[in-house]
Amino acid sequence: MPNGTAISLVAGFMGQMDAREAAGLIVDMIRQKKMAGLVLLLAGPPGTGKTALTLEICQELGSKVPFCLMVGSEVYSLEVKKTEVLMENIRRAIGLRIKENKEVCEGEVTELSPEETENVTGWLW
Ligand SMILES: Nc1ncnc2c1ncn2[C@@H]1O[C@H](COP(=O)(O)OP(=O)(O)OP(=O)(O)O)[C@@H](O)[C@H]1O
């Protein structure tokens, strides 16, 4: 609502008034670029709506803000480095935005003519 209080039932979300009002403040702060360099941490028991609230914040910020769900057990896996997991998710988030602008050309390749180059990368300079 305009005064910053949450509506008791909206978009399937009910209760959690304090958390939803706080989420509204976060959305305002992001829009005013006051969250730059800051991280929002939602803590609480399982199934209390942390993910749902995060998705709401993301949707409120518009279609250009990607929602990228990360699984905690992935981050703490011994097989993959934490930085690799983070990089993969950042790539995924950027990929979502690139995908929106993707131009698809349809056609048929009728001929391929390989060209010899001097450098090992295969790029023409
Ligand atoms: N206040 C709420 N109103 C309506 N539905 C809710 C509310 N809180 C949670 N839910 C629903 O309960 C389910 C579990 O919520 P969610 O996955 O967001 O919880 P979570 O806190 O992220 O859980 P976890 O810590 O296990 O990841 C979802 O389907 C969500 O839509």
PDB file of C-alpha atoms and ligand atoms in Angstrom:
ATOM      1  CA  MET A   1       0.000   0.000   0.000  1.00  0.00           C
ATOM      2  CA  PRO A   2       1.189   3.599  -0.531  1.00  0.00           C
ATOM      3  CA  ASN A   3       1.879   4.087   3.209  1.00  0.00           C
ATOM      4  CA  GLY A   4       4.260   1.109   3.181  1.00  0.00           C
ATOM      5  CA  THR A   5       2.059  -1.371   5.042  1.00  0.00           C
ATOM      6  CA  ALA A   6       1.486  -4.779   3.455  1.00  0.00           C
ATOM      7  CA  ILE A   7      -1.934  -5.875   2.162  1.00  0.00           C
ATOM      8  CA  SER A   8      -3.048  -8.918   4.222  1.00  0.00           C
ATOM      9  CA  LEU A   9      -3.640 -11.126   1.139  1.00  0.00           C
ATOM     10  CA  VAL A  10      -2.123 -10.346  -2.240  1.00  0.00           C
ATOM     11  CA  ALA A  11      -0.823 -12.532  -5.095  1.00  0.00           C
ATOM     12  CA  GLY A  12      -1.410 -15.659  -2.975  1.00  0.00           C
ATOM     13  CA  PHE A  13       0.760 -14.306  -0.171  1.00  0.00           C
ATOM     14  CA  MET A  14      -0.803 -14.005   3.280  1.00  0.00           C
ATOM     15  CA  GLY A  15       0.394 -13.065   6.779  1.00  0.00           C
ATOM     16  CA  GLN A  16       4.103 -12.364   7.306  1.00  0.00           C
ATOM     17  CA  MET A  17       3.192  -8.653   7.492  1.00  0.00           C
ATOM     18  CA  ASP A  18       6.493  -7.484   9.014  1.00  0.00           C
ATOM     19  CA  ALA A  19       8.579  -9.444   6.513  1.00  0.00           C
ATOM     20  CA  ARG A  20       6.518  -8.160   3.585  1.00  0.00           C
ATOM     21  CA  GLU A  21       6.720  -4.552   4.781  1.00  0.00           C
ATOM     22  CA  ALA A  22      10.484  -4.984   5.133  1.00  0.00           C
ATOM     23  CA  ALA A  23      10.567  -6.421   1.579  1.00  0.00           C
ATOM     24  CA  GLY A  24       8.735  -3.295   0.361  1.00  0.00           C
ATOM     25  CA  LEU A  25      11.403  -1.120   1.999  1.00  0.00           C
ATOM     26  CA  ILE A  26      14.118  -3.190   0.314  1.00  0.00           C
ATOM     27  CA  VAL A  27      12.443  -2.717  -3.091  1.00  0.00           C
ATOM     28  CA  ASP A  28      12.387   1.072  -2.485  1.00  0.00           C
ATOM     29  CA  MET A  29      16.046   1.045  -1.422  1.00  0.00           C
ATOM     30  CA  ILE A  30      17.044  -0.938  -4.529  1.00  0.00           C
ATOM     31  CA  ARG A  31      15.142   1.507  -6.750  1.00  0.00           C
ATOM     32  CA  GLN A  32      16.892   4.417  -5.028  1.00  0.00           C
ATOM     33  CA  LYS A  33      20.229   2.601  -5.573  1.00  0.00           C
ATOM     34  CA  LYS A  34      20.841   2.441  -1.815  1.00  0.00           C
ATOM     35  CA  MET A  35      21.488  -1.318  -1.862  1.00  0.00           C
ATOM     36  CA  ALA A  36      24.542  -1.169  -4.109  1.00  0.00           C
ATOM     37  CA  GLY A  37      27.251  -3.410  -2.657  1.00  0.00           C
ATOM     38  CA  LEU A  38      24.900  -4.720   0.035  1.00  0.00           C
ATOM     39  CA  VAL A  39      23.434  -8.194   0.391  1.00  0.00           C
ATOM     40  CA  LEU A  40      20.010  -9.106   1.778  1.00  0.00           C
ATOM     41  CA  LEU A  41      19.924 -12.222   3.961  1.00  0.00           C
ATOM     42  CA  LEU A  42      16.569 -13.784   4.827  1.00  0.00           C
ATOM     43  CA  ALA A  43      16.734 -16.194   7.736  1.00  0.00           C
ATOM     44  CA  GLY A  44      13.982 -18.389   9.133  1.00  0.00           C
ATOM     45  CA  PRO A  45      12.667 -21.946   9.507  1.00  0.00           C
ATOM     46  CA  PRO A  46      12.052 -24.051   6.358  1.00  0.00           C
ATOM     47  CA  GLY A  47       8.891 -23.309   4.387  1.00  0.00           C
ATOM     48  CA  THR A  48       8.212 -19.900   5.932  1.00  0.00           C
ATOM     49  CA  GLY A  49       8.306 -18.048   2.597  1.00  0.00           C
ATOM     50  CA  LYS A  50      11.894 -16.803   2.211  1.00  0.00           C
ATOM     51  CA  THR A  51      12.094 -17.965  -1.418  1.00  0.00           C
ATOM     52  CA  ALA A  52       8.562 -16.784  -2.196  1.00  0.00           C
ATOM     53  CA  LEU A  53       9.312 -13.340  -0.727  1.00  0.00           C
ATOM     54  CA  THR A  54      12.550 -13.108  -2.712  1.00  0.00           C
ATOM     55  CA  LEU A  55      10.686 -13.972  -5.908  1.00  0.00           C
ATOM     56  CA  GLU A  56       8.135 -11.257  -5.091  1.00  0.00           C
ATOM     57  CA  ILE A  57      10.932  -8.691  -4.592  1.00  0.00           C
ATOM     58  CA  CYS A  58      12.435  -9.745  -7.916  1.00  0.00           C
ATOM     59  CA  GLN A  59       9.120  -9.507  -9.792  1.00  0.00           C
ATOM     60  CA  GLU A  60       8.407  -6.124  -8.222  1.00  0.00           C
ATOM     61  CA  LEU A  61      11.697  -4.834  -9.653  1.00  0.00           C
ATOM     62  CA  GLY A  62      10.631  -5.659 -13.213  1.00  0.00           C
ATOM     63  CA  SER A  63      11.227  -8.202 -15.927  1.00  0.00           C
ATOM     64  CA  LYS A  64      14.862  -7.178 -16.430  1.00  0.00           C
ATOM     65  CA  VAL A  65      15.868  -8.416 -12.980  1.00  0.00           C
ATOM     66  CA  PRO A  66      16.645 -12.140 -13.221  1.00  0.00           C
ATOM     67  CA  PHE A  67      15.648 -14.564 -10.463  1.00  0.00           C
ATOM     68  CA  CYS A  68      18.327 -17.183 -10.055  1.00  0.00           C
ATOM     69  CA  LEU A  69      17.630 -19.910  -7.508  1.00  0.00           C
ATOM     70  CA  MET A  70      20.701 -21.393  -5.840  1.00  0.00           C
ATOM     71  CA  VAL A  71      20.717 -24.617  -3.844  1.00  0.00           C
ATOM     72  CA  GLY A  72      22.646 -24.466  -0.558  1.00  0.00           C
ATOM     73  CA  SER A  73      23.908 -28.034  -0.783  1.00  0.00           C
ATOM     74  CA  GLU A  74      25.474 -27.161  -4.152  1.00  0.00           C
ATOM     75  CA  VAL A  75      27.474 -24.351  -2.550  1.00  0.00           C
ATOM     76  CA  TYR A  76      28.708 -26.612   0.254  1.00  0.00           C
ATOM     77  CA  SER A  77      29.524 -29.518  -2.070  1.00  0.00           C
ATOM     78  CA  LEU A  78      33.074 -30.841  -1.767  1.00  0.00           C
ATOM     79  CA  GLU A  79      33.188 -31.532  -5.507  1.00  0.00           C
ATOM     80  CA  VAL A  80      32.666 -27.980  -6.764  1.00  0.00           C
ATOM     81  CA  LYS A  81      34.411 -24.817  -5.584  1.00  0.00           C
ATOM     82  CA  LYS A  82      32.191 -22.164  -3.993  1.00  0.00           C
ATOM     83  CA  THR A  83      33.514 -19.545  -6.420  1.00  0.00           C
ATOM     84  CA  GLU A  84      32.631 -21.806  -9.360  1.00  0.00           C
ATOM     85  CA  VAL A  85      29.055 -22.181  -8.097  1.00  0.00           C
ATOM     86  CA  LEU A  86      28.763 -18.399  -7.713  1.00  0.00           C
ATOM     87  CA  MET A  87      30.280 -17.770 -11.155  1.00  0.00           C
ATOM     88  CA  GLU A  88      27.920 -20.287 -12.739  1.00  0.00           C
ATOM     89  CA  ASN A  89      24.916 -18.562 -11.187  1.00  0.00           C
ATOM     90  CA  ILE A  90      26.150 -15.121 -12.233  1.00  0.00           C
ATOM     91  CA  ARG A  91      26.607 -16.462 -15.792  1.00  0.00           C
ATOM     92  CA  ARG A  92      23.102 -17.933 -15.632  1.00  0.00           C
ATOM     93  CA  ALA A  93      21.671 -14.576 -14.498  1.00  0.00           C
ATOM     94  CA  ILE A  94      23.476 -12.704 -17.287  1.00  0.00           C
ATOM     95  CA  GLY A  95      22.434 -15.413 -19.754  1.00  0.00           C
ATOM     96  CA  LEU A  96      18.795 -14.805 -18.928  1.00  0.00           C
ATOM     97  CA  ARG A  97      19.203 -11.176 -19.930  1.00  0.00           C
ATOM     98  CA  ILE A  98      21.161 -11.952 -23.085  1.00  0.00           C
ATOM     99  CA  LYS A  99      18.481 -14.457 -24.076  1.00  0.00           C
ATOM    100  CA  GLU A 100      15.876 -11.684 -24.108  1.00  0.00           C
ATOM    101  CA  ASN A 101      17.773  -9.842 -26.847  1.00  0.00           C
ATOM    102  CA  LYS A 102      18.699 -12.888 -28.882  1.00  0.00           C
ATOM    103  CA  GLU A 103      18.062 -12.676 -32.596  1.00  0.00           C
ATOM    104  CA  VAL A 104      17.394 -15.988 -34.318  1.00  0.00           C
ATOM    105  CA  CYS A 105      18.270 -16.302 -37.985  1.00  0.00           C
ATOM    106  CA  GLU A 106      16.672 -19.142 -39.883  1.00  0.00           C
ATOM    107  CA  GLY A 107      18.146 -20.539 -43.054  1.00  0.00           C
ATOM    108  CA  GLU A 108      20.043 -23.344 -44.650  1.00  0.00           C
ATOM    109  CA  VAL A 109      23.820 -23.666 -44.929  1.00  0.00           C
ATOM    110  CA  THR A 110      24.473 -24.514 -48.555  1.00  0.00           C
ATOM    111  CA  GLU A 111      28.252 -24.248 -48.609  1.00  0.00           C
ATOM    112  CA  LEU A 112      31.175 -24.158 -46.164  1.00  0.00           C
ATOM    113  CA  SER A 113      34.591 -22.971 -47.275  1.00  0.00           C
ATOM    114  CA  PRO A 114      37.361 -23.393 -44.676  1.00  0.00           C
ATOM    115  CA  GLU A 115      40.015 -20.669 -44.563  1.00  0.00           C
ATOM    116  CA  GLU A 116      43.616 -21.217 -43.450  1.00  0.00           C
ATOM    117  CA  THR A 117      44.980 -18.834 -40.838  1.00  0.00           C
ATOM    118  CA  GLU A 118      48.452 -18.228 -39.417  1.00  0.00           C
ATOM    119  CA  ASN A 119      47.579 -17.973 -35.721  1.00  0.00           C
ATOM    120  CA  VAL A 120      46.650 -20.956 -33.571  1.00  0.00           C
ATOM    121  CA  THR A 121      43.458 -19.407 -32.198  1.00  0.00           C
ATOM    122  CA  GLY A 122      41.797 -19.622 -35.592  1.00  0.00           C
ATOM    123  CA  TRP A 123      40.573 -16.011 -35.326  1.00  0.00           C
ATOM    124  CA  LEU A 124      41.105 -13.685 -38.282  1.00  0.00           C
ATOM    125  CA  TRP A 125      42.743 -10.427 -37.172  1.00  0.00           C
TER     126      TRP A 125
HETATM  127  N1  LIG B   1       3.044 -16.165   3.793  1.00  0.00           N
HETATM  128  C1  LIG B   1       2.778 -17.058   2.856  1.00  0.00           C
HETATM  129  N2  LIG B   1       1.614 -17.001   2.154  1.00  0.00           N
HETATM  130  C2  LIG B   1       1.327 -17.910   1.214  1.00  0.00           C
HETATM  131  N3  LIG B   1       2.132 -18.937   0.856  1.00  0.00           N
HETATM  132  C3  LIG B   1       3.292 -19.039   1.515  1.00  0.00           C
HETATM  133  C4  LIG B   1       3.685 -18.131   2.536  1.00  0.00           C
HETATM  134  N4  LIG B   1       4.901 -18.495   3.016  1.00  0.00           N
HETATM  135  C5  LIG B   1       5.255 -19.586   2.305  1.00  0.00           C
HETATM  136  N5  LIG B   1       4.302 -19.913   1.427  1.00  0.00           N
HETATM  137  C6  LIG B   1       4.343 -21.037   0.476  1.00  0.00           C
HETATM  138  O1  LIG B   1       4.955 -22.125   1.151  1.00  0.00           O
HETATM  139  C7  LIG B   1       5.832 -22.799   0.266  1.00  0.00           C
HETATM  140  C8  LIG B   1       7.241 -22.808   0.846  1.00  0.00           C
HETATM  141  O2  LIG B   1       7.737 -21.473   0.857  1.00  0.00           O
HETATM  142  P1  LIG B   1       9.229 -21.117   0.449  1.00  0.00           P
HETATM  143  O3  LIG B   1       9.796 -22.131  -0.469  1.00  0.00           O
HETATM  144  O4  LIG B   1       9.237 -19.706  -0.010  1.00  0.00           O
HETATM  145  O5  LIG B   1       9.926 -21.242   1.884  1.00  0.00           O
HETATM  146  P2  LIG B   1      11.449 -21.086   2.282  1.00  0.00           P
HETATM  147  O6  LIG B   1      11.466 -20.291   3.545  1.00  0.00           O
HETATM  148  O7  LIG B   1      12.233 -20.548   1.131  1.00  0.00           O
HETATM  149  O8  LIG B   1      11.838 -22.576   2.576  1.00  0.00           O
HETATM  150  P3  LIG B   1      13.294 -23.256   2.654  1.00  0.00           P
HETATM  151  O9  LIG B   1      14.031 -22.605   3.791  1.00  0.00           O
HETATM  152  O10 LIG B   1      12.970 -24.687   2.941  1.00  0.00           O
HETATM  153  O11 LIG B   1      13.941 -23.052   1.319  1.00  0.00           O
HETATM  154  C9  LIG B   1       5.764 -22.089  -1.082  1.00  0.00           C
HETATM  155  O12 LIG B   1       4.882 -22.770  -1.928  1.00  0.00           O
HETATM  156  C10 LIG B   1       5.231 -20.726  -0.720  1.00  0.00           C
HETATM  157  O13 LIG B   1       4.511 -20.162  -1.803  1.00  0.00           O
END
